[in-house]
GROMACS .gro file of C-alpha atoms in nm:
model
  161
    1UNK     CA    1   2.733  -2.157  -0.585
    2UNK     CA    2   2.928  -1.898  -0.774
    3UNK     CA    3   2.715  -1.975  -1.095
    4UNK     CA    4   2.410  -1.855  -0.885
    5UNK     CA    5   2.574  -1.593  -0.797
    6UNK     CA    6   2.662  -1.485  -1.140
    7UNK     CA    7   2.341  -1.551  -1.279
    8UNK     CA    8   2.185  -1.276  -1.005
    9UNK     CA    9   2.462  -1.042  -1.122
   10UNK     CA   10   2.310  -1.099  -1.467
   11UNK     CA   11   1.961  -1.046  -1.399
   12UNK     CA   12   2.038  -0.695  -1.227
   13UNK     CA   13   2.261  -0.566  -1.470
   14UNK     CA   14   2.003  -0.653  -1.743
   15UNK     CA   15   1.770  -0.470  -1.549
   16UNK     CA   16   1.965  -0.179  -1.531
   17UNK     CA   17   1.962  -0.159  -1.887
   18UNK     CA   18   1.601  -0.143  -1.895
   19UNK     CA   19   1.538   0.238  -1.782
   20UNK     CA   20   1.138   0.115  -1.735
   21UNK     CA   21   1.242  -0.147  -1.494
   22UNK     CA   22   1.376  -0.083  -1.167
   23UNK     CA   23   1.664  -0.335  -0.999
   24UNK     CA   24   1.515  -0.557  -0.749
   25UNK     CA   25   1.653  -0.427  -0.350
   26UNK     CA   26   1.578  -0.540  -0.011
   27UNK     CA   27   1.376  -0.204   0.029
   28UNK     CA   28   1.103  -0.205  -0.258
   29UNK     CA   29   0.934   0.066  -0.301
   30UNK     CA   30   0.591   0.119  -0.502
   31UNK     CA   31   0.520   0.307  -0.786
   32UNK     CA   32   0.353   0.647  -0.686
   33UNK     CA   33   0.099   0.532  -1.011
   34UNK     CA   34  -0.032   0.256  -0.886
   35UNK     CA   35  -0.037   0.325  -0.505
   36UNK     CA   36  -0.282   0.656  -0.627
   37UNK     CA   37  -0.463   0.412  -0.858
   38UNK     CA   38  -0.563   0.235  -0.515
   39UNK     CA   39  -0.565   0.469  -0.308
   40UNK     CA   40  -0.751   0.791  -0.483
   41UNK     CA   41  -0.936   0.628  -0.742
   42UNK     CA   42  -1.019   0.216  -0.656
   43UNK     CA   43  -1.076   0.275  -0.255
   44UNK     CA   44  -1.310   0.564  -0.362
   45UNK     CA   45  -1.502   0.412  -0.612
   46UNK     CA   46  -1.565   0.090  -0.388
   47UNK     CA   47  -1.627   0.254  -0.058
   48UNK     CA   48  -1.847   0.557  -0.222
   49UNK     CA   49  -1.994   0.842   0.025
   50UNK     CA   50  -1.863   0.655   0.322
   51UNK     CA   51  -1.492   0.641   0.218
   52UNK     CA   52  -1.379   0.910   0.454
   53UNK     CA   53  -1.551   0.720   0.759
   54UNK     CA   54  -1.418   0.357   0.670
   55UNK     CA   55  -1.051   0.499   0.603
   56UNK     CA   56  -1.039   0.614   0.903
   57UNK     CA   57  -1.164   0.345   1.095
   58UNK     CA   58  -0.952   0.143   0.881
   59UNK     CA   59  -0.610   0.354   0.976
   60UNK     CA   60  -0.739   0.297   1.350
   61UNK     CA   61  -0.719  -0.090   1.282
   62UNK     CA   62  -0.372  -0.031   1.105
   63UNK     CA   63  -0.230   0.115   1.433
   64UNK     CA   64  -0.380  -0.210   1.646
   65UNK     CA   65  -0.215  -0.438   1.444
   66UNK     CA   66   0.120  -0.210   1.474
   67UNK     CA   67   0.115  -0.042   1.827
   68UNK     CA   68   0.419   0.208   1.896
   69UNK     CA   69   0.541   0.337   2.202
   70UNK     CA   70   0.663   0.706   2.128
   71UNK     CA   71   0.497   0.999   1.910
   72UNK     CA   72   0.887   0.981   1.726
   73UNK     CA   73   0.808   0.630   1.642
   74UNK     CA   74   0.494   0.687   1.475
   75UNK     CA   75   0.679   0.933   1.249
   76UNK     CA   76   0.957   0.677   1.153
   77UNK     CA   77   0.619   0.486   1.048
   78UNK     CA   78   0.494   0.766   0.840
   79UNK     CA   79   0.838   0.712   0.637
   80UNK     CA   80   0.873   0.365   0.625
   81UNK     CA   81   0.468   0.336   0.496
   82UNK     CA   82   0.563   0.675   0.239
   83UNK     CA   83   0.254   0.795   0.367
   84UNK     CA   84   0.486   1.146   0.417
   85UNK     CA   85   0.698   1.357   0.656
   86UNK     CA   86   0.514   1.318   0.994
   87UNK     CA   87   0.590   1.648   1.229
   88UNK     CA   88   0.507   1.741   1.563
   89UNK     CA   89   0.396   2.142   1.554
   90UNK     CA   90   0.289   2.198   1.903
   91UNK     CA   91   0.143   1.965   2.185
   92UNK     CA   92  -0.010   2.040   2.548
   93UNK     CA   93  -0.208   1.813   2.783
   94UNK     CA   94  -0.489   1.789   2.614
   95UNK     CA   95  -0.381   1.812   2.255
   96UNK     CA   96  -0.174   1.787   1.993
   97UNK     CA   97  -0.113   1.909   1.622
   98UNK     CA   98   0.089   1.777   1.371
   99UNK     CA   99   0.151   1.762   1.009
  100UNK     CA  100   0.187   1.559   0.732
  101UNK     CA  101   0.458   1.695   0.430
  102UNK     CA  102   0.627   1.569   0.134
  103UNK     CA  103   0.638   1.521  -0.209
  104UNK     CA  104   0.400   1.236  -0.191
  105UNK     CA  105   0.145   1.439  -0.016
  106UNK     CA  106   0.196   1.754  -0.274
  107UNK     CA  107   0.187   1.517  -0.542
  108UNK     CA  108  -0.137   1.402  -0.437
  109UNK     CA  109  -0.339   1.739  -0.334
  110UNK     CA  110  -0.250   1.891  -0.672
  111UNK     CA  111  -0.380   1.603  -0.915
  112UNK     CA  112  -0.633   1.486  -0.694
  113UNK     CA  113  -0.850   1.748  -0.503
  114UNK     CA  114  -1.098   1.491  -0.357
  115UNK     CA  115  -0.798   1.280  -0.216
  116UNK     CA  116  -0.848   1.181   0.141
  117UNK     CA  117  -0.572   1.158   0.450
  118UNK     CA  118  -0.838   0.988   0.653
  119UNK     CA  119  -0.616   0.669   0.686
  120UNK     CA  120  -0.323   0.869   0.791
  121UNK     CA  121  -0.558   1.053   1.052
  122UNK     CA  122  -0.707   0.734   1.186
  123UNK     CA  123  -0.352   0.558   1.225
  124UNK     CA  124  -0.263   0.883   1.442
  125UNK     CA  125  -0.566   0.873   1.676
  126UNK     CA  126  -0.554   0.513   1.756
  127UNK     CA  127  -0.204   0.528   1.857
  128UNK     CA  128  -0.249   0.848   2.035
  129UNK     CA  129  -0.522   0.687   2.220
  130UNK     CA  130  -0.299   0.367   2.299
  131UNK     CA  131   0.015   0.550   2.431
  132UNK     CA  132  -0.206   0.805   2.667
  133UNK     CA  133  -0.451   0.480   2.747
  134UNK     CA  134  -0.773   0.694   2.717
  135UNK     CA  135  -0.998   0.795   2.412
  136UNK     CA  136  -0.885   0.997   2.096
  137UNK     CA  137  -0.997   1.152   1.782
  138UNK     CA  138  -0.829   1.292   1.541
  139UNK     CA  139  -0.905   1.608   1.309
  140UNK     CA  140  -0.800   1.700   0.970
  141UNK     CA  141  -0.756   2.029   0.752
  142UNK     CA  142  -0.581   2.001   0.426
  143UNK     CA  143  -0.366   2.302   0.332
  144UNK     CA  144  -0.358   2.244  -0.065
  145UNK     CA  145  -0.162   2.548  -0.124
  146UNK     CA  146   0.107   2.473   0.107
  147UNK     CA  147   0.079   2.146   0.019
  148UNK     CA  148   0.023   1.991   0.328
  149UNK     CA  149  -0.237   1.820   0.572
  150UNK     CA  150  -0.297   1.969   0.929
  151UNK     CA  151  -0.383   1.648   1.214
  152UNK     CA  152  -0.504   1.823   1.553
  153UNK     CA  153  -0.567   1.515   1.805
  154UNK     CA  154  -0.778   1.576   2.092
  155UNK     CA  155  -0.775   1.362   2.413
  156UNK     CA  156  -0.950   1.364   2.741
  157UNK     CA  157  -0.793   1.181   3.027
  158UNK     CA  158  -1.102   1.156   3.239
  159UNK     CA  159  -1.185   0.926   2.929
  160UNK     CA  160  -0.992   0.617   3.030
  161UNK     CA  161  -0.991   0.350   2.809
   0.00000   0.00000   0.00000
């Protein structure tokens, strides 16, 4: 048992040595290379003109298959996914706006000016539309010189799912 032990003590020292390989964790995290290889450039290229439209129908599927209960838990989602820094900015009965931050979203609005938050948008609305149990859409307005992306949801309670 200790030998095992040992040998794993091995393997992530010798990683350590290699500066071009990180040491394995519990909490992996992907390179920000290849997650814009997929996201800005393969996704794109496959789903053409209607990219925008299937992302965001995609990020509404996303939230089915992960319902949350509570607007703070959708932003402890937003970090766990590195998708960015999820904030609430104002919210009334019929509305709310938020926005998405970080270096991750700066990163890609300045190398990538056709990059889309669609997903991210979609992900919102559909749990929006779960928690208040009627229908919702979500908007989006990037702000490439602040470097960050502006979600307004809209909801109508008379719309009952």
């Amino acid at each position: 048992m200790s030998n095992v032990h040992t040998e794993e003590e091995q393997t992530i020292t010798q990683q350590k040595e290699h500066t071009d390989t990180p040491p394995i964790s519990d909490s992996m995290s992907v390179p920000y290379f290849g997650y814009q290889l997929i996201r800005d450039v393969l996704l794109p290229d496959l789903l053409g003109k209607d990219t925008e439209q299937i992302l965001y129908w995609a990020g509404k599927n996303i939230a089915r298959k992960h319902p949350i209960e509570t607007p703070e838990e959708i932003v402890m989602f937003f970090i766990r996914t590195g998708w960015g820094a999820l904030s609430l900015l104002k919210q009334d009965k019929n509305e709310m706006e938020l926005e998405i931050s970080g270096p991750m979203v700066e990163k890609r609005l300045k190398e990538n000016k056709g990059c889309s938050f669609h997903l991210e948008a979609g992900f919102i609305a559909q749990q929006i539309q779960q928690q208040n149990q009627c229908v919702a859409e979500a908007y989006l307005t990037l702000k490439e010189r602040a470097h960050k992306v502006m979600i307004t949801v809209k909801w109508d309670k008379k719309d009952k799912l």
